[in-house]
Amino acid sequence: MSGVEKTQKAKTGAVHKSGFVAIVGRPNAGKSTLVNRLVGQKIAIVTSKPQTTRNRIQGIVSRENAQVVLIDTPGLHDAKTALNKQMMREVAAALEGIDLLVLMVDATTATILKSGFVSTNPETGLNSGFVSLPAQAGTDPETRLQLDRLLMDKSKRFAGKTILVLNKIDKLPRPKLAPLLEAFGKAQEFAAIVPISAMKGEGCDALMDEVIKLLPEGVAYFPEDQVTDQPERFLASEIVREKAIALTYHEVPHALAVTVEKWEETAKLLRIEMTLMVERASQKKILIGRKGDMLKKIGTQARVELEEILNSKIYLGLFVKVAENWRENPMAVRELDWHTQMEALGADESEQGGRSG
């Protein structure tokens, strides 16, 4: 159904809604898992390592009465390297022009302390990394909450509505859920508080209903069959990075970047060549493994998944190189952003077209 048809349908009484929804939270809160769940297929990589997501990724959910554009963002954290700072800029960019904000909290790390405060970060103490909220009318100061400062700042600066999502309730003892819902409800006036399990799907339909309820009327921004804004080559590089992160250790996952060097499509084969970049020779050694075993394992796992996603037979060639301290180099970090890569690719194609003309 086209945007015009949906507008006509709205005129007959069947309202169509659409809008952009940013999902923000700490690393490993489950943002990417939720986006994949709601979209219905994998568009964002998921690992147990923190700070896996580096770029904002749009996942598109199209229904008869609505189109929701979900924006997956890097986990909020203290930005020290050029890469970390770029990741936080991605979060800031994701909040521009959105219609709705979703704050995601890992319910298993939220603990109601004896004072009545709630800690949402298991790695810090009561007086580190949190902000005490002012008492609201009729609220006992001892029952005030302490929420993650970064999350609260994002929510307070956003002029629109905010939904709080408590994720991983499948891992939370049921008696602990009701007190958490009550405590968070006193912290701030959220448009809705929705407990979910992004992994198992519990509560996700209810969340989508709340999202659609709060979106403005409007036509679809994307075709119904489109599920993401990212190009296939970026998703392919992310799948390779996901496998490498899962199979390696020490600093390799954080120091790893993957870029596509060649993407050639033929009638029978998709030929892809990628470079895996790390910062030190020792990391390169881990990535390659004994007699190349690790690199081969990464390539095999990635190729099998990519063939299923892209529905094509694939040749995948992987190469490893060292670029010392690339995470500290703003120019190197920018060049690894897929938006920048696509701009460069477009410029190259335009230049080649001009020469052939």
mmCIF file of C-alpha atoms in Angstrom:
data_model
loop_
_atom_site.group_PDB
_atom_site.id
_atom_site.type_symbol
_atom_site.label_atom_id
_atom_site.label_comp_id
_atom_site.label_asym_id
_atom_site.label_seq_id
_atom_site.Cartn_x
_atom_site.Cartn_y
_atom_site.Cartn_z
ATOM 1 C CA MET A 1 0.000 0.000 0.000
ATOM 2 C CA SER A 2 1.454 3.356 -1.028
ATOM 3 C CA GLY A 3 1.648 6.461 1.137
ATOM 4 C CA VAL A 4 -1.176 8.011 -0.921
ATOM 5 C CA GLU A 5 -3.381 4.964 -0.362
ATOM 6 C CA LYS A 6 -2.711 5.118 3.367
ATOM 7 C CA THR A 7 -3.622 8.799 3.397
ATOM 8 C CA GLN A 8 -6.858 7.984 1.606
ATOM 9 C CA LYS A 9 -7.505 5.187 4.090
ATOM 10 C CA ALA A 10 -6.961 7.607 6.957
ATOM 11 C CA LYS A 11 -9.590 9.896 5.467
ATOM 12 C CA THR A 12 -12.110 7.076 5.596
ATOM 13 C CA GLY A 13 -11.602 6.697 9.316
ATOM 14 C CA ALA A 14 -8.801 4.130 9.547
ATOM 15 C CA VAL A 15 -5.965 6.207 11.016
ATOM 16 C CA HIS A 16 -2.414 5.399 9.936
ATOM 17 C CA LYS A 17 0.454 6.331 12.225
ATOM 18 C CA SER A 18 4.173 6.586 11.604
ATOM 19 C CA GLY A 19 7.262 7.897 13.316
ATOM 20 C CA PHE A 20 10.827 7.477 14.506
ATOM 21 C CA VAL A 21 11.565 5.857 17.853
ATOM 22 C CA ALA A 22 15.040 5.946 19.415
ATOM 23 C CA ILE A 23 15.994 3.188 21.857
ATOM 24 C CA VAL A 24 18.687 4.181 24.341
ATOM 25 C CA GLY A 25 20.193 2.457 27.342
ATOM 26 C CA ARG A 26 23.370 1.141 28.885
ATOM 27 C CA PRO A 27 25.543 -1.409 27.053
ATOM 28 C CA ASN A 28 24.064 -4.926 27.115
ATOM 29 C CA ALA A 29 20.596 -3.704 28.069
ATOM 30 C CA GLY A 30 19.192 -5.637 25.098
ATOM 31 C CA LYS A 31 18.493 -2.838 22.612
ATOM 32 C CA SER A 32 19.667 -4.714 19.520
ATOM 33 C CA THR A 33 17.885 -7.888 20.602
ATOM 34 C CA LEU A 34 14.665 -5.887 20.924
ATOM 35 C CA VAL A 35 15.044 -4.274 17.504
ATOM 36 C CA ASN A 36 15.645 -7.670 15.888
ATOM 37 C CA ARG A 37 12.628 -9.089 17.708
ATOM 38 C CA LEU A 38 10.272 -6.299 16.646
ATOM 39 C CA VAL A 39 11.511 -6.184 13.051
ATOM 40 C CA GLY A 40 11.177 -9.950 12.790
ATOM 41 C CA GLN A 41 14.654 -10.636 11.469
ATOM 42 C CA LYS A 42 18.275 -9.942 12.286
ATOM 43 C CA ILE A 43 19.429 -6.479 11.288
ATOM 44 C CA ALA A 44 21.710 -5.735 14.265
ATOM 45 C CA ILE A 45 24.431 -7.962 15.678
ATOM 46 C CA VAL A 46 24.170 -9.186 19.255
ATOM 47 C CA THR A 47 26.967 -10.382 21.553
ATOM 48 C CA SER A 48 27.576 -10.747 25.270
ATOM 49 C CA LYS A 49 30.368 -8.167 25.059
ATOM 50 C CA PRO A 50 29.513 -4.543 25.949
ATOM 51 C CA GLN A 51 29.636 -1.744 23.351
ATOM 52 C CA THR A 52 29.038 -4.094 20.414
ATOM 53 C CA THR A 53 26.775 -1.617 18.596
ATOM 54 C CA ARG A 54 28.834 1.279 17.220
ATOM 55 C CA ASN A 55 26.496 2.906 14.700
ATOM 56 C CA ARG A 56 22.853 3.872 14.842
ATOM 57 C CA ILE A 57 20.794 1.398 12.850
ATOM 58 C CA GLN A 58 17.207 1.807 11.727
ATOM 59 C CA GLY A 59 14.848 -1.145 11.888
ATOM 60 C CA ILE A 60 11.524 -0.712 10.116
ATOM 61 C CA VAL A 61 8.301 -2.347 11.301
ATOM 62 C CA SER A 62 5.370 -1.986 8.882
ATOM 63 C CA ARG A 63 1.813 -2.818 9.879
ATOM 64 C CA GLU A 64 -1.528 -2.133 8.256
ATOM 65 C CA ASN A 65 -2.183 0.808 10.556
ATOM 66 C CA ALA A 66 1.350 2.014 11.270
ATOM 67 C CA GLN A 67 5.005 2.131 10.355
ATOM 68 C CA VAL A 68 7.496 2.328 13.203
ATOM 69 C CA VAL A 69 11.120 3.224 12.489
ATOM 70 C CA LEU A 70 13.182 1.916 15.406
ATOM 71 C CA ILE A 71 16.631 3.427 15.910
ATOM 72 C CA ASP A 72 19.090 1.105 17.636
ATOM 73 C CA THR A 73 21.876 3.069 19.325
ATOM 74 C CA PRO A 74 25.240 2.359 20.980
ATOM 75 C CA GLY A 75 25.080 1.791 24.727
ATOM 76 C CA LEU A 76 25.538 4.916 26.827
ATOM 77 C CA HIS A 77 28.954 5.002 28.461
ATOM 78 C CA ASP A 78 31.791 7.348 29.358
ATOM 79 C CA ALA A 79 33.463 8.338 26.101
ATOM 80 C CA LYS A 80 37.252 8.431 26.281
ATOM 81 C CA THR A 81 38.593 7.289 22.896
ATOM 82 C CA ALA A 82 37.763 8.809 19.511
ATOM 83 C CA LEU A 83 35.690 5.701 18.793
ATOM 84 C CA ASN A 84 33.717 6.043 22.035
ATOM 85 C CA LYS A 85 33.093 9.729 21.331
ATOM 86 C CA GLN A 86 31.862 8.890 17.845
ATOM 87 C CA MET A 87 29.511 6.291 19.339
ATOM 88 C CA MET A 88 28.040 8.899 21.666
ATOM 89 C CA ARG A 89 27.618 11.272 18.716
ATOM 90 C CA GLU A 90 25.635 8.485 17.080
ATOM 91 C CA VAL A 91 23.317 8.480 20.080
ATOM 92 C CA ALA A 92 22.919 12.267 19.904
ATOM 93 C CA ALA A 93 22.174 12.073 16.181
ATOM 94 C CA ALA A 94 19.581 9.365 16.806
ATOM 95 C CA LEU A 95 17.645 11.698 19.123
ATOM 96 C CA GLU A 96 17.310 14.423 16.500
ATOM 97 C CA GLY A 97 13.847 14.627 15.008
ATOM 98 C CA ILE A 98 12.427 11.549 16.732
ATOM 99 C CA ASP A 99 8.798 11.231 17.745
ATOM 100 C CA LEU A 100 9.257 8.971 20.758
ATOM 101 C CA LEU A 101 12.039 7.934 23.136
ATOM 102 C CA VAL A 102 12.380 4.468 24.631
ATOM 103 C CA LEU A 103 14.639 4.118 27.671
ATOM 104 C CA MET A 104 15.726 0.528 28.185
ATOM 105 C CA VAL A 105 16.912 -0.793 31.548
ATOM 106 C CA ASP A 106 18.190 -4.259 32.374
ATOM 107 C CA ALA A 107 15.767 -5.276 35.129
ATOM 108 C CA THR A 108 18.229 -7.822 36.511
ATOM 109 C CA THR A 109 20.675 -5.048 37.470
ATOM 110 C CA ALA A 110 18.046 -2.785 39.041
ATOM 111 C CA THR A 111 18.161 -3.162 42.812
ATOM 112 C CA ILE A 112 15.979 -1.396 45.349
ATOM 113 C CA LEU A 113 18.296 -0.417 48.180
ATOM 114 C CA LYS A 114 17.305 -0.176 51.839
ATOM 115 C CA SER A 115 17.045 3.594 51.503
ATOM 116 C CA GLY A 116 14.393 3.191 48.825
ATOM 117 C CA PHE A 117 16.774 4.167 46.058
ATOM 118 C CA VAL A 118 17.169 2.096 42.918
ATOM 119 C CA SER A 119 20.584 1.294 41.493
ATOM 120 C CA THR A 120 20.603 0.394 37.797
ATOM 121 C CA ASN A 121 24.325 -0.209 37.457
ATOM 122 C CA PRO A 122 25.817 -3.259 39.183
ATOM 123 C CA GLU A 123 29.355 -1.974 38.643
ATOM 124 C CA THR A 124 29.025 1.172 40.745
ATOM 125 C CA GLY A 125 28.084 2.001 44.295
ATOM 126 C CA LEU A 126 25.329 4.205 45.614
ATOM 127 C CA ASN A 127 27.261 7.452 45.257
ATOM 128 C CA SER A 128 28.988 6.764 41.950
ATOM 129 C CA GLY A 129 27.465 7.342 38.535
ATOM 130 C CA PHE A 130 23.932 8.152 39.682
ATOM 131 C CA VAL A 131 21.885 11.253 40.322
ATOM 132 C CA SER A 132 19.341 11.658 43.098
ATOM 133 C CA LEU A 133 16.025 12.888 41.775
ATOM 134 C CA PRO A 134 14.136 15.604 43.648
ATOM 135 C CA ALA A 135 11.145 14.444 45.676
ATOM 136 C CA GLN A 136 7.851 14.809 43.861
ATOM 137 C CA ALA A 137 4.654 16.029 45.503
ATOM 138 C CA GLY A 138 3.378 13.445 47.926
ATOM 139 C CA THR A 139 6.493 11.324 47.641
ATOM 140 C CA ASP A 140 8.505 10.385 50.701
ATOM 141 C CA PRO A 141 12.111 11.559 50.164
ATOM 142 C CA GLU A 142 13.294 8.159 51.372
ATOM 143 C CA THR A 143 11.522 6.477 48.449
ATOM 144 C CA ARG A 144 13.075 8.713 45.807
ATOM 145 C CA LEU A 145 14.989 6.919 43.082
ATOM 146 C CA GLN A 146 18.491 7.081 41.861
ATOM 147 C CA LEU A 147 18.599 6.299 38.168
ATOM 148 C CA ASP A 148 21.466 6.190 35.759
ATOM 149 C CA ARG A 149 22.534 9.788 35.119
ATOM 150 C CA LEU A 150 23.138 9.362 31.412
ATOM 151 C CA LEU A 151 19.745 7.806 30.828
ATOM 152 C CA MET A 152 17.953 10.433 32.849
ATOM 153 C CA ASP A 153 19.750 13.284 31.114
ATOM 154 C CA LYS A 154 18.670 11.982 27.707
ATOM 155 C CA SER A 155 15.091 11.631 28.883
ATOM 156 C CA LYS A 156 14.937 15.057 30.548
ATOM 157 C CA ARG A 157 16.276 16.828 27.469
ATOM 158 C CA PHE A 158 13.778 15.142 25.191
ATOM 159 C CA ALA A 159 10.666 17.263 24.771
ATOM 160 C CA GLY A 160 8.410 14.410 23.661
ATOM 161 C CA LYS A 161 7.011 11.320 25.353
ATOM 162 C CA THR A 162 9.215 8.629 26.886
ATOM 163 C CA ILE A 163 8.506 4.938 27.425
ATOM 164 C CA LEU A 164 10.532 3.065 30.042
ATOM 165 C CA VAL A 165 11.219 -0.575 29.149
ATOM 166 C CA LEU A 166 12.353 -3.032 31.812
ATOM 167 C CA ASN A 167 14.065 -5.826 29.893
ATOM 168 C CA LYS A 168 15.136 -9.365 30.843
ATOM 169 C CA ILE A 169 12.176 -10.006 33.122
ATOM 170 C CA ASP A 170 12.484 -13.690 32.214
ATOM 171 C CA LYS A 171 15.611 -13.711 34.397
ATOM 172 C CA LEU A 172 14.038 -11.730 37.224
ATOM 173 C CA PRO A 173 12.216 -13.429 40.140
ATOM 174 C CA ARG A 174 8.563 -12.435 39.755
ATOM 175 C CA PRO A 175 8.186 -11.044 43.310
ATOM 176 C CA LYS A 176 10.833 -8.425 42.458
ATOM 177 C CA LEU A 177 9.032 -7.046 39.392
ATOM 178 C CA ALA A 178 6.107 -5.220 41.046
ATOM 179 C CA PRO A 179 8.322 -3.232 43.462
ATOM 180 C CA LEU A 180 10.563 -2.202 40.552
ATOM 181 C CA LEU A 181 7.608 -1.019 38.477
ATOM 182 C CA GLU A 182 6.351 1.027 41.428
ATOM 183 C CA ALA A 183 9.789 2.480 42.165
ATOM 184 C CA PHE A 184 10.476 3.516 38.579
ATOM 185 C CA GLY A 185 6.989 4.966 38.320
ATOM 186 C CA LYS A 186 7.829 7.380 41.132
ATOM 187 C CA ALA A 187 11.078 8.461 39.506
ATOM 188 C CA GLN A 188 9.644 10.253 36.521
ATOM 189 C CA GLU A 189 6.432 10.694 34.597
ATOM 190 C CA PHE A 190 6.837 8.136 31.829
ATOM 191 C CA ALA A 191 4.170 7.766 29.154
ATOM 192 C CA ALA A 192 4.278 4.026 29.892
ATOM 193 C CA ILE A 193 6.398 1.496 31.737
ATOM 194 C CA VAL A 194 6.534 -1.852 29.958
ATOM 195 C CA PRO A 195 8.236 -4.996 31.320
ATOM 196 C CA ILE A 196 9.514 -7.275 28.552
ATOM 197 C CA SER A 197 11.831 -10.098 27.616
ATOM 198 C CA ALA A 198 13.337 -9.133 24.263
ATOM 199 C CA MET A 199 15.006 -12.532 24.069
ATOM 200 C CA LYS A 200 11.792 -14.532 24.515
ATOM 201 C CA GLY A 201 9.319 -12.004 23.128
ATOM 202 C CA GLU A 202 7.311 -11.598 26.304
ATOM 203 C CA GLY A 203 5.680 -8.166 26.482
ATOM 204 C CA CYS A 204 6.972 -7.087 23.061
ATOM 205 C CA ASP A 205 3.512 -6.913 21.478
ATOM 206 C CA ALA A 206 2.329 -4.776 24.382
ATOM 207 C CA LEU A 207 5.330 -2.500 23.898
ATOM 208 C CA MET A 208 4.608 -2.099 20.194
ATOM 209 C CA ASP A 209 0.982 -1.256 20.982
ATOM 210 C CA GLU A 210 2.133 1.482 23.384
ATOM 211 C CA VAL A 211 4.577 2.828 20.792
ATOM 212 C CA ILE A 212 1.966 3.010 18.041
ATOM 213 C CA LYS A 213 -0.516 4.628 20.432
ATOM 214 C CA LEU A 214 1.924 7.500 21.053
ATOM 215 C CA LEU A 215 3.033 8.085 17.443
ATOM 216 C CA PRO A 216 1.536 10.878 15.320
ATOM 217 C CA GLU A 217 -0.697 10.255 12.324
ATOM 218 C CA GLY A 218 1.232 10.047 9.083
ATOM 219 C CA VAL A 219 2.081 8.071 5.974
ATOM 220 C CA ALA A 220 4.849 5.471 5.723
ATOM 221 C CA TYR A 221 8.417 6.689 5.272
ATOM 222 C CA PHE A 222 9.678 3.467 3.675
ATOM 223 C CA PRO A 223 8.290 0.737 1.380
ATOM 224 C CA GLU A 224 6.474 -2.027 3.259
ATOM 225 C CA ASP A 225 9.061 -4.691 2.395
ATOM 226 C CA GLN A 226 12.059 -2.649 3.624
ATOM 227 C CA VAL A 227 13.281 -3.648 7.107
ATOM 228 C CA THR A 228 16.404 -1.504 7.542
ATOM 229 C CA ASP A 229 18.229 1.511 6.154
ATOM 230 C CA GLN A 230 21.676 -0.088 6.257
ATOM 231 C CA PRO A 231 23.239 -1.488 3.068
ATOM 232 C CA GLU A 232 23.871 -5.221 2.739
ATOM 233 C CA ARG A 233 27.630 -4.770 2.745
ATOM 234 C CA PHE A 234 27.539 -3.095 6.159
ATOM 235 C CA LEU A 235 25.367 -5.865 7.594
ATOM 236 C CA ALA A 236 27.819 -8.396 6.142
ATOM 237 C CA SER A 237 30.781 -6.708 7.824
ATOM 238 C CA GLU A 238 28.854 -6.597 11.104
ATOM 239 C CA ILE A 239 28.097 -10.330 10.903
ATOM 240 C CA VAL A 240 31.818 -11.024 10.521
ATOM 241 C CA ARG A 241 32.578 -8.746 13.467
ATOM 242 C CA GLU A 242 29.920 -10.487 15.536
ATOM 243 C CA LYS A 243 31.487 -13.907 14.946
ATOM 244 C CA ALA A 244 34.975 -12.590 15.693
ATOM 245 C CA ILE A 245 33.806 -10.941 18.923
ATOM 246 C CA ALA A 246 32.130 -14.143 20.077
ATOM 247 C CA LEU A 247 35.193 -16.299 19.372
ATOM 248 C CA THR A 248 38.007 -14.066 20.643
ATOM 249 C CA TYR A 249 39.049 -12.659 24.005
ATOM 250 C CA HIS A 250 41.128 -10.061 25.857
ATOM 251 C CA GLU A 251 41.082 -6.709 24.030
ATOM 252 C CA VAL A 252 40.447 -8.131 20.566
ATOM 253 C CA PRO A 253 36.644 -7.562 20.528
ATOM 254 C CA HIS A 254 37.008 -3.872 21.459
ATOM 255 C CA ALA A 255 39.954 -3.240 19.138
ATOM 256 C CA LEU A 256 38.349 -4.924 16.127
ATOM 257 C CA ALA A 257 36.924 -3.194 13.068
ATOM 258 C CA VAL A 258 35.782 -4.810 9.819
ATOM 259 C CA THR A 259 35.591 -3.177 6.402
ATOM 260 C CA VAL A 260 34.449 -4.499 3.020
ATOM 261 C CA GLU A 261 37.169 -4.263 0.378
ATOM 262 C CA LYS A 262 35.424 -6.089 -2.475
ATOM 263 C CA TRP A 263 31.772 -6.832 -3.253
ATOM 264 C CA GLU A 264 31.238 -8.522 -6.622
ATOM 265 C CA GLU A 265 27.907 -10.072 -7.576
ATOM 266 C CA THR A 266 27.547 -12.588 -10.396
ATOM 267 C CA ALA A 267 24.700 -14.855 -11.421
ATOM 268 C CA LYS A 268 26.094 -17.753 -9.377
ATOM 269 C CA LEU A 269 28.287 -16.244 -6.680
ATOM 270 C CA LEU A 270 28.648 -13.234 -4.412
ATOM 271 C CA ARG A 271 32.343 -12.597 -3.853
ATOM 272 C CA ILE A 272 33.150 -10.639 -0.697
ATOM 273 C CA GLU A 273 36.556 -9.698 0.663
ATOM 274 C CA MET A 274 36.955 -8.007 4.042
ATOM 275 C CA THR A 275 39.736 -6.638 6.192
ATOM 276 C CA LEU A 276 39.698 -7.216 9.936
ATOM 277 C CA MET A 277 41.642 -4.424 11.602
ATOM 278 C CA VAL A 278 43.142 -4.544 15.098
ATOM 279 C CA GLU A 279 45.581 -2.332 16.996
ATOM 280 C CA ARG A 280 48.439 -4.657 17.939
ATOM 281 C CA ALA A 281 50.352 -7.588 16.501
ATOM 282 C CA SER A 282 49.373 -9.712 19.509
ATOM 283 C CA GLN A 283 45.694 -9.128 18.693
ATOM 284 C CA LYS A 284 46.324 -10.088 15.077
ATOM 285 C CA LYS A 285 47.901 -13.336 16.265
ATOM 286 C CA ILE A 286 44.819 -14.155 18.364
ATOM 287 C CA LEU A 287 42.496 -13.325 15.483
ATOM 288 C CA ILE A 288 44.342 -15.533 13.014
ATOM 289 C CA GLY A 289 44.879 -18.389 15.450
ATOM 290 C CA ARG A 290 47.126 -21.419 15.212
ATOM 291 C CA LYS A 291 47.695 -22.184 11.529
ATOM 292 C CA GLY A 292 44.822 -19.837 10.682
ATOM 293 C CA ASP A 293 42.248 -21.925 12.542
ATOM 294 C CA MET A 294 40.533 -18.980 14.272
ATOM 295 C CA LEU A 295 40.191 -16.887 11.124
ATOM 296 C CA LYS A 296 38.842 -19.907 9.263
ATOM 297 C CA LYS A 297 36.265 -20.543 12.000
ATOM 298 C CA ILE A 298 35.166 -16.890 11.931
ATOM 299 C CA GLY A 299 34.856 -16.988 8.151
ATOM 300 C CA THR A 300 32.900 -20.234 8.088
ATOM 301 C CA GLN A 301 30.369 -19.126 10.696
ATOM 302 C CA ALA A 302 29.901 -15.739 9.011
ATOM 303 C CA ARG A 303 29.565 -17.222 5.522
ATOM 304 C CA VAL A 304 26.901 -19.728 6.580
ATOM 305 C CA GLU A 305 24.775 -16.988 8.159
ATOM 306 C CA LEU A 306 25.299 -14.542 5.312
ATOM 307 C CA GLU A 307 24.267 -17.112 2.712
ATOM 308 C CA GLU A 308 21.014 -17.562 4.595
ATOM 309 C CA ILE A 309 20.412 -13.810 5.039
ATOM 310 C CA LEU A 310 21.376 -12.798 1.501
ATOM 311 C CA ASN A 311 20.014 -15.955 -0.150
ATOM 312 C CA SER A 312 23.148 -16.372 -2.249
ATOM 313 C CA LYS A 313 26.179 -18.626 -2.516
ATOM 314 C CA ILE A 314 29.103 -16.662 -1.106
ATOM 315 C CA TYR A 315 32.870 -16.670 -1.314
ATOM 316 C CA LEU A 316 34.180 -14.865 1.759
ATOM 317 C CA GLY A 317 37.821 -13.864 1.961
ATOM 318 C CA LEU A 318 39.127 -12.455 5.248
ATOM 319 C CA PHE A 319 42.400 -10.615 5.810
ATOM 320 C CA VAL A 320 43.870 -9.173 9.013
ATOM 321 C CA LYS A 321 45.960 -6.032 9.388
ATOM 322 C CA VAL A 322 47.277 -3.907 12.237
ATOM 323 C CA ALA A 323 46.528 -0.181 12.494
ATOM 324 C CA GLU A 324 48.054 0.975 15.749
ATOM 325 C CA ASN A 325 45.690 2.845 18.079
ATOM 326 C CA TRP A 326 43.076 3.378 15.372
ATOM 327 C CA ARG A 327 40.400 3.929 18.055
ATOM 328 C CA GLU A 328 42.242 7.099 19.120
ATOM 329 C CA ASN A 329 42.329 8.481 15.566
ATOM 330 C CA PRO A 330 39.201 10.518 14.715
ATOM 331 C CA MET A 331 39.869 10.277 10.975
ATOM 332 C CA ALA A 332 40.233 6.494 11.098
ATOM 333 C CA VAL A 333 37.065 6.201 13.170
ATOM 334 C CA ARG A 334 35.118 8.339 10.704
ATOM 335 C CA GLU A 335 36.326 6.261 7.760
ATOM 336 C CA LEU A 336 34.940 3.136 9.446
ATOM 337 C CA ASP A 337 31.427 4.613 9.662
ATOM 338 C CA TRP A 338 29.304 2.952 6.964
ATOM 339 C CA HIS A 339 27.682 6.280 6.105
ATOM 340 C CA THR A 340 31.132 7.629 5.229
ATOM 341 C CA GLN A 341 32.042 4.457 3.332
ATOM 342 C CA MET A 342 28.884 4.669 1.220
ATOM 343 C CA GLU A 343 29.550 8.335 0.449
ATOM 344 C CA ALA A 344 33.052 7.434 -0.706
ATOM 345 C CA LEU A 345 31.722 4.518 -2.761
ATOM 346 C CA GLY A 346 29.184 6.776 -4.429
ATOM 347 C CA ALA A 347 31.879 9.330 -5.235
ATOM 348 C CA ASP A 348 34.096 6.623 -6.764
ATOM 349 C CA GLU A 349 31.252 5.311 -8.915
ATOM 350 C CA SER A 350 30.412 8.827 -10.087
ATOM 351 C CA GLU A 351 34.054 9.453 -10.989
ATOM 352 C CA GLN A 352 34.278 6.183 -12.920
ATOM 353 C CA GLY A 353 31.029 6.980 -14.712
ATOM 354 C CA GLY A 354 32.389 10.381 -15.687
ATOM 355 C CA ARG A 355 35.560 8.848 -17.092
ATOM 356 C CA SER A 356 33.673 6.259 -19.119
ATOM 357 C CA GLY A 357 31.470 9.022 -20.550
#
